[in-house]
CSV table of C-alpha atoms in Angstrom, one decimal:
chain,number,residue,atom,x,y,z
Z,1,MET,CA,314.9,66.1,-52.2
Z,2,LYS,CA,315.6,68.3,-49.2
Z,3,LYS,CA,316.1,66.4,-45.9
Z,4,LEU,CA,313.8,67.4,-43.1
Z,5,LEU,CA,314.5,67.7,-39.4
Z,6,PRO,CA,313.2,64.7,-37.4
Z,7,ILE,CA,310.9,66.8,-35.3
Z,8,SER,CA,308.9,69.7,-36.8
Z,9,ILE,CA,309.3,73.2,-35.4
Z,10,SER,CA,305.5,73.2,-35.2
Z,11,ILE,CA,305.5,70.5,-32.5
Z,12,LEU,CA,307.9,72.6,-30.4
Z,13,ALA,CA,305.9,75.8,-30.9
Z,14,ALA,CA,302.6,74.1,-30.1
Z,15,THR,CA,303.9,72.4,-27.0
Z,16,LEU,CA,305.5,75.6,-25.8
Z,17,SER,CA,302.2,77.4,-26.3
Z,18,ALA,CA,300.3,74.8,-24.4
Z,19,THR,CA,302.4,75.5,-21.3
Z,20,ALA,CA,301.1,79.1,-21.4
Z,21,ALA,CA,297.7,77.9,-20.0
Z,22,ASP,CA,295.7,78.7,-23.1
Z,23,TRP,CA,292.2,77.2,-23.0
Z,24,THR,CA,293.0,74.7,-25.8
Z,25,ALA,CA,295.3,72.7,-23.5
Z,26,ALA,CA,292.5,70.9,-21.5
Z,27,PRO,CA,290.4,69.8,-24.5
Z,28,ALA,CA,293.5,68.7,-26.3
Z,29,ALA,CA,294.7,66.6,-23.4
Z,30,ALA,CA,291.2,65.1,-23.0
Z,31,ALA,CA,291.1,64.3,-26.7
Z,32,ALA,CA,294.5,62.6,-26.5
Z,33,ASP,CA,293.3,60.4,-23.6
Z,34,GLN,CA,290.1,59.5,-25.5
Z,35,LEU,CA,292.0,58.6,-28.7
Z,36,SER,CA,294.4,56.5,-26.7
Z,37,PHE,CA,291.4,54.6,-25.3
Z,38,GLN,CA,289.9,54.3,-28.8
Z,39,ALA,CA,293.2,52.9,-30.2
Z,40,SER,CA,293.3,50.3,-27.4
Z,41,GLU,CA,289.8,49.0,-28.4
Z,42,VAL,CA,290.9,48.3,-32.0
Z,43,LYS,CA,291.5,44.5,-32.1
Z,44,GLU,CA,292.1,43.9,-35.8
Z,45,PRO,CA,294.9,45.3,-37.8
Z,46,GLY,CA,293.8,47.3,-40.8
Z,47,LYS,CA,290.6,48.4,-39.2
Z,48,PHE,CA,289.8,52.0,-38.4
Z,49,PRO,CA,287.0,53.4,-36.2
Z,50,ARG,CA,284.5,55.5,-38.3
Z,51,ASN,CA,281.4,56.1,-36.2
Z,52,LEU,CA,278.8,54.5,-33.9
Z,53,PHE,CA,276.0,52.4,-35.5
Z,54,THR,CA,272.8,54.4,-35.2
Z,55,ASP,CA,269.3,53.7,-36.6
Z,56,TYR,CA,266.5,55.7,-38.2
Z,57,SER,CA,262.9,55.4,-39.2
Z,58,ILE,CA,261.3,56.6,-42.5
Z,59,PRO,CA,259.0,59.0,-40.6
Z,60,LEU,CA,262.1,60.5,-38.9
Z,61,VAL,CA,263.9,61.0,-42.2
Z,62,SER,CA,260.7,62.4,-43.8
Z,63,TYR,CA,260.2,64.8,-40.9
Z,64,HIS,CA,263.7,66.3,-41.2
Z,65,LEU,CA,263.6,66.4,-45.0
Z,66,GLU,CA,260.2,68.1,-44.8
Z,67,ARG,CA,259.0,65.8,-47.6
Z,68,GLU,CA,256.5,63.0,-47.7
Z,69,PRO,CA,258.1,59.5,-47.9
Z,70,LYS,CA,256.6,59.1,-51.4
Z,71,ASP,CA,258.6,62.0,-52.6
Z,72,PHE,CA,262.0,60.4,-51.7
Z,73,TYR,CA,261.5,56.8,-50.5
Z,74,ALA,CA,262.2,54.3,-53.3
Z,75,HIS,CA,264.2,56.9,-55.1
Z,76,THR,CA,266.7,57.2,-52.3
Z,77,GLU,CA,268.6,54.1,-51.2
Z,78,LEU,CA,268.2,54.0,-47.4
Z,79,ARG,CA,271.0,52.4,-45.5
Z,80,LYS,CA,270.7,49.0,-43.9
Z,81,HIS,CA,269.5,49.0,-40.3
Z,82,PRO,CA,272.1,47.8,-37.8
Z,83,SER,CA,271.3,44.7,-35.8
Z,84,LEU,CA,270.4,45.1,-32.2
Z,85,ALA,CA,273.9,43.8,-31.3
Z,86,GLU,CA,275.5,46.4,-33.4
Z,87,TYR,CA,273.4,49.4,-32.3
Z,88,GLN,CA,275.6,52.1,-30.6
Z,89,THR,CA,278.8,50.0,-31.1
Z,90,VAL,CA,281.8,51.2,-33.0
Z,91,HIS,CA,281.7,50.7,-36.8
Z,92,TYR,CA,285.1,49.8,-38.0
Z,93,VAL,CA,286.1,50.2,-41.6
Z,94,PRO,CA,288.9,48.8,-43.8
Z,95,PHE,CA,291.8,50.8,-45.3
Z,96,ASP,CA,289.8,51.5,-48.5
Z,97,ASP,CA,287.0,53.3,-46.8
Z,98,TRP,CA,287.0,57.1,-47.6
Z,99,THR,CA,287.3,57.9,-43.9
Z,100,SER,CA,290.2,55.6,-43.1
Z,101,GLY,CA,292.8,58.4,-42.9
Z,102,PHE,CA,291.1,60.5,-40.2
Z,103,PHE,CA,291.8,58.3,-37.2
Z,104,PRO,CA,295.6,58.2,-37.9
Z,105,GLY,CA,295.4,62.0,-38.7
Z,106,SER,CA,293.7,62.7,-35.3
Z,107,LEU,CA,296.5,60.8,-33.6
Z,108,TRP,CA,299.1,62.9,-35.3
Z,109,TYR,CA,297.3,66.1,-34.2
Z,110,ALA,CA,297.0,64.8,-30.7
Z,111,TYR,CA,300.8,64.3,-30.7
Z,112,GLU,CA,301.3,67.7,-32.1
Z,113,LEU,CA,299.1,69.3,-29.5
Z,114,THR,CA,300.4,67.4,-26.5
Z,115,GLY,CA,303.9,66.2,-27.3
Z,116,ARG,CA,302.9,62.7,-26.0
Z,117,GLN,CA,305.2,60.0,-27.5
Z,118,ASP,CA,302.5,57.4,-27.1
Z,119,MET,CA,300.4,59.4,-29.5
Z,120,LYS,CA,303.2,59.5,-32.0
Z,121,GLU,CA,303.7,55.8,-31.8
Z,122,LEU,CA,300.0,55.1,-32.3
Z,123,ALA,CA,299.9,57.6,-35.2
Z,124,GLU,CA,302.8,55.8,-37.0
Z,125,LYS,CA,301.2,52.4,-36.3
Z,126,PHE,CA,297.9,53.3,-37.9
Z,127,THR,CA,299.4,55.4,-40.7
Z,128,ASN,CA,301.5,52.4,-41.8
Z,129,GLN,CA,298.4,50.3,-42.0
Z,130,LEU,CA,297.1,52.6,-44.8
Z,131,PHE,CA,300.0,51.8,-47.2
Z,132,PRO,CA,297.7,49.8,-49.7
Z,133,VAL,CA,295.7,53.0,-50.3
Z,134,SER,CA,298.5,54.4,-52.3
Z,135,TYR,CA,297.8,51.8,-55.0
Z,136,GLN,CA,294.0,52.6,-55.2
Z,137,THR,CA,292.7,54.0,-58.5
Z,138,ASN,CA,289.0,53.7,-57.9
Z,139,THR,CA,288.3,56.7,-55.6
Z,140,HIS,CA,288.8,60.5,-55.5
Z,141,ASP,CA,289.0,60.4,-51.7
Z,142,LEU,CA,292.8,59.8,-51.7
Z,143,GLY,CA,293.5,63.2,-50.3
Z,144,PHE,CA,291.4,62.5,-47.2
Z,145,MET,CA,292.9,59.0,-46.8
Z,146,VAL,CA,296.6,59.8,-47.4
Z,147,ASN,CA,297.2,63.5,-46.8
Z,148,CYS,CA,295.5,63.3,-43.4
Z,149,SER,CA,297.7,60.4,-42.4
Z,150,TYR,CA,300.9,60.3,-44.4
Z,151,GLY,CA,300.8,64.0,-45.0
Z,152,ASN,CA,300.8,64.8,-41.3
Z,153,ALA,CA,303.4,62.1,-40.8
Z,154,MET,CA,305.7,63.9,-43.3
Z,155,ARG,CA,305.2,67.1,-41.3
Z,156,LEU,CA,305.9,65.7,-37.9
Z,157,ALA,CA,308.1,62.6,-38.3
Z,158,PRO,CA,309.3,62.6,-42.0
Z,159,LYS,CA,310.6,59.6,-43.8
Z,160,GLU,CA,311.6,59.1,-47.4
Z,161,ASP,CA,309.1,56.3,-47.7
Z,162,TYR,CA,306.3,58.7,-46.8
Z,163,LYS,CA,307.2,60.8,-49.8
Z,164,ASP,CA,306.8,57.8,-52.1
Z,165,VAL,CA,303.4,57.1,-50.8
Z,166,ILE,CA,302.2,60.6,-51.2
Z,167,VAL,CA,303.5,60.9,-54.8
Z,168,ARG,CA,302.2,57.5,-55.9
Z,169,THR,CA,298.8,58.4,-54.4
Z,170,ALA,CA,298.8,61.8,-56.2
Z,171,ASP,CA,299.6,60.1,-59.5
Z,172,ASN,CA,296.5,57.9,-59.0
Z,173,LEU,CA,294.4,60.9,-58.1
Z,174,ILE,CA,295.4,63.0,-61.2
Z,175,ALA,CA,294.7,59.9,-63.4
Z,176,ARG,CA,291.0,60.7,-62.6
Z,177,PHE,CA,291.3,64.1,-64.3
Z,178,ASP,CA,289.8,64.4,-67.7
Z,179,PRO,CA,291.2,67.4,-69.5
Z,180,LYS,CA,288.1,67.6,-71.8
Z,181,VAL,CA,285.9,68.0,-68.7
Z,182,GLY,CA,288.4,70.0,-66.6
Z,183,VAL,CA,287.9,68.4,-63.2
Z,184,ILE,CA,288.8,65.3,-61.2
Z,185,ARG,CA,286.0,62.7,-61.3
Z,186,SER,CA,284.5,61.9,-57.9
Z,187,TRP,CA,282.3,58.8,-58.0
Z,188,ASP,CA,282.2,55.7,-60.2
Z,189,PHE,CA,278.7,54.9,-59.3
Z,190,GLY,CA,275.2,56.3,-59.7
Z,191,PRO,CA,273.1,57.7,-62.6
Z,192,TRP,CA,275.5,60.5,-63.5
Z,193,ASN,CA,277.7,60.7,-66.5
Z,194,TYR,CA,280.7,62.4,-64.7
Z,195,PRO,CA,279.9,63.3,-61.1
Z,196,VAL,CA,282.0,65.7,-59.1
Z,197,ILE,CA,281.2,66.6,-55.5
Z,198,ILE,CA,282.2,69.7,-53.6
Z,199,ASP,CA,284.0,67.4,-51.2
Z,200,ASN,CA,286.7,66.9,-53.9
Z,201,MET,CA,288.1,70.3,-53.1
Z,202,MET,CA,289.5,68.7,-50.0
Z,203,ASN,CA,291.7,66.3,-52.0
Z,204,LEU,CA,293.7,69.1,-53.6
Z,205,GLN,CA,296.1,69.6,-50.8
Z,206,LEU,CA,297.6,66.2,-51.6
Z,207,LEU,CA,298.4,67.5,-55.1
Z,208,PHE,CA,300.0,70.8,-53.9
Z,209,ASN,CA,302.1,68.7,-51.5
Z,210,ALA,CA,303.1,66.3,-54.3
Z,211,SER,CA,304.3,69.2,-56.5
Z,212,ARG,CA,306.5,70.5,-53.6
Z,213,ILE,CA,308.0,67.0,-53.0
Z,214,THR,CA,308.7,66.3,-56.7
Z,215,GLY,CA,309.3,69.8,-58.1
Z,216,ASP,CA,306.8,68.9,-60.8
Z,217,SER,CA,304.0,71.4,-61.4
Z,218,LYS,CA,301.6,68.9,-63.0
Z,219,TYR,CA,299.9,68.1,-59.7
Z,220,ARG,CA,299.5,71.8,-58.8
Z,221,ASP,CA,298.2,72.6,-62.3
Z,222,ILE,CA,295.5,70.0,-62.1
Z,223,ALA,CA,294.5,71.2,-58.6
Z,224,VAL,CA,294.1,74.7,-60.0
Z,225,LYS,CA,292.1,73.6,-63.0
Z,226,HIS,CA,289.8,71.6,-60.7
Z,227,ALA,CA,289.3,74.5,-58.4
Z,228,ASP,CA,288.6,76.9,-61.2
Z,229,LYS,CA,285.9,74.7,-62.9
Z,230,THR,CA,284.3,73.9,-59.5
Z,231,MET,CA,284.1,77.6,-58.7
Z,232,LYS,CA,282.4,78.2,-62.0
Z,233,CYS,CA,279.9,75.3,-61.9
Z,234,HIS,CA,279.3,74.4,-58.2
Z,235,PHE,CA,278.3,77.8,-56.8
Z,236,ARG,CA,275.0,79.7,-57.0
Z,237,PRO,CA,274.9,83.5,-57.2
Z,238,ASP,CA,274.6,83.7,-53.4
Z,239,TYR,CA,277.8,81.6,-53.0
Z,240,THR,CA,276.0,78.6,-51.6
Z,241,SER,CA,277.2,75.4,-53.2
Z,242,TYR,CA,275.5,72.4,-54.9
Z,243,HIS,CA,276.7,69.1,-53.6
Z,244,VAL,CA,276.9,67.2,-56.9
Z,245,VAL,CA,277.5,68.5,-60.4
Z,246,SER,CA,277.6,66.1,-63.2
Z,247,TYR,CA,279.3,67.0,-66.5
Z,248,THR,CA,278.8,66.0,-70.1
Z,249,PRO,CA,281.7,64.4,-72.0
Z,250,ASP,CA,282.7,67.8,-73.4
Z,251,GLY,CA,282.6,69.5,-70.0
Z,252,GLY,CA,279.1,71.0,-70.1
Z,253,ILE,CA,276.8,70.7,-67.1
Z,254,GLU,CA,274.6,67.7,-67.1
Z,255,SER,CA,273.0,68.3,-63.7
Z,256,GLN,CA,273.4,70.2,-60.4
Z,257,GLY,CA,271.9,68.8,-57.2
Z,258,THR,CA,272.5,67.0,-53.9
Z,259,PHE,CA,273.1,63.6,-52.6
Z,260,GLN,CA,273.4,64.3,-48.8
Z,261,GLY,CA,271.6,67.6,-48.5
Z,262,LYS,CA,268.0,68.4,-47.8
Z,263,ASN,CA,267.2,69.1,-51.4
Z,264,ASP,CA,268.9,70.1,-54.6
Z,265,ASP,CA,268.7,73.8,-53.9
Z,266,SER,CA,269.6,73.7,-50.2
Z,267,ALA,CA,272.9,74.6,-48.5
Z,268,TRP,CA,274.1,71.2,-47.1
Z,269,ALA,CA,276.1,72.3,-44.1
Z,270,ARG,CA,279.2,70.1,-44.6
Z,271,GLY,CA,279.2,70.9,-48.3
Z,272,GLN,CA,279.5,74.6,-47.6
Z,273,ALA,CA,282.4,73.7,-45.2
Z,274,TRP,CA,284.3,71.8,-47.9
Z,275,GLY,CA,284.1,74.8,-50.2
Z,276,LEU,CA,285.2,77.3,-47.5
Z,277,TYR,CA,288.1,75.1,-46.5
Z,278,GLY,CA,289.1,74.2,-50.0
Z,279,TYR,CA,289.3,77.7,-51.4
Z,280,THR,CA,291.1,79.0,-48.3
Z,281,GLU,CA,293.7,76.3,-49.0
Z,282,CYS,CA,293.9,77.2,-52.7
Z,283,TYR,CA,294.6,80.9,-51.8
Z,284,ARG,CA,297.3,79.9,-49.4
Z,285,GLU,CA,299.0,77.7,-52.0
Z,286,THR,CA,298.6,79.9,-55.1
Z,287,LYS,CA,298.2,83.5,-53.7
Z,288,ASP,CA,295.6,83.9,-56.4
Z,289,LYS,CA,293.1,86.5,-55.1
Z,290,LYS,CA,290.1,85.0,-56.8
Z,291,TYR,CA,290.3,82.1,-54.3
Z,292,LEU,CA,290.5,84.4,-51.4
Z,293,ASP,CA,287.5,86.3,-52.6
Z,294,GLN,CA,285.6,83.0,-53.0
Z,295,ALA,CA,286.5,81.9,-49.5
Z,296,ARG,CA,285.3,85.2,-48.1
Z,297,ASN,CA,282.0,85.1,-49.9
Z,298,ILE,CA,281.4,81.5,-48.7
Z,299,ALA,CA,282.3,82.5,-45.2
Z,300,LYS,CA,279.8,85.3,-45.3
Z,301,VAL,CA,276.9,83.1,-46.5
Z,302,ILE,CA,277.7,80.5,-43.9
Z,303,MET,CA,277.7,83.1,-41.1
Z,304,ASP,CA,274.5,84.6,-42.5
Z,305,LYS,CA,272.6,81.2,-42.8
Z,306,ASN,CA,273.9,79.4,-39.8
Z,307,THR,CA,271.1,79.9,-37.3
Z,308,ALA,CA,272.2,77.4,-34.6
Z,309,PRO,CA,272.4,79.2,-31.3
Z,310,ASP,CA,275.8,77.8,-30.5
Z,311,LEU,CA,277.0,78.0,-34.1
Z,312,VAL,CA,277.4,74.2,-34.4
Z,313,PRO,CA,275.3,74.0,-37.5
Z,314,TYR,CA,272.1,72.1,-38.2
Z,315,TRP,CA,272.9,69.3,-40.7
Z,316,ASP,CA,271.7,71.5,-43.6
Z,317,LEU,CA,271.7,75.3,-43.4
Z,318,ASP,CA,268.2,75.3,-44.8
Z,319,ALA,CA,266.9,72.7,-42.3
Z,320,ARG,CA,264.2,73.5,-39.8
Z,321,ALA,CA,265.7,75.6,-37.0
Z,322,ALA,CA,264.5,73.5,-34.1
Z,323,ALA,CA,265.7,71.8,-31.0
Z,324,ASP,CA,265.2,68.3,-32.5
Z,325,THR,CA,267.0,69.1,-35.8
Z,326,PRO,CA,270.2,67.0,-36.0
Z,327,ARG,CA,273.4,69.0,-35.7
Z,328,ASP,CA,276.6,68.4,-37.6
Z,329,ALA,CA,279.6,68.8,-35.4
Z,330,SER,CA,281.8,67.8,-38.3
Z,331,ALA,CA,280.7,70.8,-40.3
Z,332,GLY,CA,281.2,73.0,-37.3
Z,333,ALA,CA,284.7,71.8,-36.8
Z,334,ILE,CA,285.5,72.3,-40.5
Z,335,TYR,CA,284.1,75.8,-40.4
Z,336,ALA,CA,286.3,76.6,-37.4
Z,337,SER,CA,289.5,75.2,-38.9
Z,338,ALA,CA,289.0,77.0,-42.2
Z,339,LEU,CA,288.0,80.3,-40.6
Z,340,ILE,CA,291.0,80.3,-38.3
Z,341,GLU,CA,293.3,80.1,-41.3
Z,342,LEU,CA,291.2,82.6,-43.3
Z,343,SER,CA,291.4,85.0,-40.4
Z,344,THR,CA,295.2,85.3,-41.1
Z,345,LEU,CA,294.8,86.0,-44.8
Z,346,VAL,CA,292.5,89.1,-44.6
Z,347,PRO,CA,292.7,92.5,-43.0
Z,348,ALA,CA,292.8,92.5,-39.2
Z,349,LYS,CA,289.3,93.6,-38.5
Z,350,GLU,CA,287.8,91.1,-40.8
Z,351,GLY,CA,290.1,88.4,-39.4
Z,352,LYS,CA,289.1,89.1,-35.9
Z,353,THR,CA,285.4,88.5,-36.9
Z,354,TYR,CA,286.3,85.1,-38.4
Z,355,ARG,CA,288.5,84.1,-35.5
Z,356,GLU,CA,285.9,85.0,-32.9
Z,357,TYR,CA,283.3,83.1,-34.8
Z,358,ALA,CA,285.5,80.0,-35.0
Z,359,GLU,CA,286.5,80.2,-31.4
Z,360,LYS,CA,282.8,80.3,-30.4
Z,361,ILE,CA,282.3,77.1,-32.3
Z,362,LEU,CA,285.3,75.5,-30.8
Z,363,LYS,CA,284.3,76.3,-27.3
Z,364,ALA,CA,280.9,74.8,-27.9
Z,365,LEU,CA,282.5,71.7,-29.3
Z,366,ALA,CA,284.8,71.5,-26.3
Z,367,SER,CA,281.9,71.7,-23.9
Z,368,PRO,CA,280.1,68.7,-22.4
Z,369,ALA,CA,277.3,69.2,-24.9
Z,370,TYR,CA,279.5,67.8,-27.6
Z,371,ALA,CA,282.8,66.5,-26.1
Z,372,ALA,CA,282.4,63.0,-24.8
Z,373,LYS,CA,283.8,61.8,-21.4
Z,374,VAL,CA,286.9,59.7,-21.7
Z,375,GLY,CA,286.0,56.0,-22.2
Z,376,GLU,CA,282.5,56.8,-23.5
Z,377,ASN,CA,281.1,57.5,-27.0
Z,378,GLY,CA,283.0,54.6,-28.5
Z,379,GLY,CA,286.3,56.5,-27.9
Z,380,PHE,CA,285.3,59.3,-30.3
Z,381,VAL,CA,286.1,62.8,-29.1
Z,382,LEU,CA,282.9,64.5,-30.3
Z,383,MET,CA,279.2,63.6,-30.3
Z,384,HIS,CA,276.4,64.8,-32.6
Z,385,SER,CA,277.4,64.7,-36.2
Z,386,THR,CA,275.4,63.8,-39.2
Z,387,GLY,CA,276.7,61.8,-42.2
Z,388,SER,CA,273.8,61.5,-44.7
Z,389,LEU,CA,270.4,62.1,-43.4
Z,390,PRO,CA,268.5,61.5,-46.7
Z,391,HIS,CA,269.9,58.0,-46.6
Z,392,GLY,CA,269.2,57.3,-43.0
Z,393,SER,CA,272.9,57.1,-42.5
Z,394,GLU,CA,275.0,58.2,-39.5
Z,395,ILE,CA,272.3,60.5,-37.9
Z,396,ASP,CA,273.3,62.0,-34.6
Z,397,THR,CA,276.5,59.9,-34.2
Z,398,PRO,CA,280.2,60.6,-33.7
Z,399,LEU,CA,282.2,60.7,-36.9
Z,400,ASN,CA,286.0,60.3,-37.1
Z,401,TYR,CA,286.4,63.3,-39.4
Z,402,ALA,CA,284.6,65.6,-36.9
Z,403,ASP,CA,287.4,64.6,-34.4
Z,404,TYR,CA,290.1,65.3,-37.0
Z,405,TYR,CA,289.0,68.8,-37.9
Z,406,TYR,CA,288.2,69.7,-34.3
Z,407,LEU,CA,291.8,68.8,-33.3
Z,408,GLU,CA,293.1,70.6,-36.4
Z,409,ALA,CA,291.1,73.7,-35.4
Z,410,LEU,CA,292.5,73.6,-31.8
Z,411,LEU,CA,296.0,73.3,-33.2
Z,412,ARG,CA,295.5,76.1,-35.7
Z,413,LEU,CA,294.1,78.5,-33.1
Z,414,ARG,CA,297.1,77.7,-30.9
Z,415,ARG,CA,299.5,78.3,-33.7
Z,416,VAL,CA,297.9,81.6,-34.7
Z,417,ASN,CA,297.9,82.8,-31.2
Z,418,ALA,CA,301.6,82.0,-31.0
Z,419,GLY,CA,302.3,84.1,-34.1
Z,420,LEU,CA,302.7,81.1,-36.5
Z,421,PRO,CA,301.0,80.3,-39.7
Z,422,ALA,CA,297.7,78.4,-39.2
Z,423,ALA,CA,298.8,75.5,-41.4
Z,424,ASP,CA,302.4,74.4,-42.2
Z,425,TRP,CA,301.9,72.1,-45.2
Z,426,ALA,CA,304.7,74.1,-46.8
Z,427,SER,CA,307.1,72.0,-44.7
Z,428,VAL,CA,306.1,68.9,-46.7
Z,429,LYS,CA,308.7,69.0,-49.5
């Protein structure tokens, strides 16, 4: 395998660009300070900050779903209420939580954006605590968990051991692929026969990276098959996406619906983000134009349906457009990151539209309306995300993956403005 330089060119380029007084420098520096504070508050090894505990009421959930409680309550498993002592405190999760890789990943991005050595040291510390994930076989979220942490570690401070973790994890992920069905299975729970969620598009980068590291195309081939079947079965004629599609044993469609969106036919905001981001990645990795066309069509429907005044979307794009409707900063950050990369893959005029849209979202997220003061908000960078409103879960709270994609979007904007590719996963090999 090809030996990599100890420090990625991307760090040097990003740091140099930051000295040019671009507007991303201040929010990046503030985010690094916030993440440093958050890391200092973690008292137990193997624990990762996920969100702040929030609470809900059934009338509140009913109001935002625009359905009577009898129409969802008892059919939807509402999450346990936090105790008074837990309320608005940090919710820490173990290594096997699907979000565990985002905090280390945010630390890596803070290092890349600022060049601060303390960020690198913290990133390495928390990344190494995720080593057991590479032996997990019971989840599809391995890309989130390992690529955001070890993948970024390989880009920025490569070690041979990191390659082993990435490849072993990829092996466990492709073991969830059933060739008769044609996709990687998502969940091992619930009433479905073979559920696949649109989120699973985000785990494919791990497979592309594994193929580069090993020279074995099997990982890439499965990623492509998954993307193709998802394109065929997850998307409606208007290019909005279902959240959950379940398949029959022979690969037919058992059901199409939602788990976290407003209803089965709505455009759950973060679900649309996963699709936009995933197909943009697939085009970058394969140069197959059908993926670019898919990403452009998803981008158009997002931009048409996102009615939030500052473009930080409501939790569902079909939710009531009102001041009291929860926003999802995580979806906004993912939109921005994906659109910045997409802007570099299309003709200049179209790309300018995407980049301006993304930058408007980023400037909103960097404002006091969403960006927390250092030492507040449990150490999370952004406020006002929504996890799963139908379950009364993580409503109007910070989320670690909102921070991750926000920092990634800041970095991508800086790289693009410096004439560099938005993403440099190609360096992982």
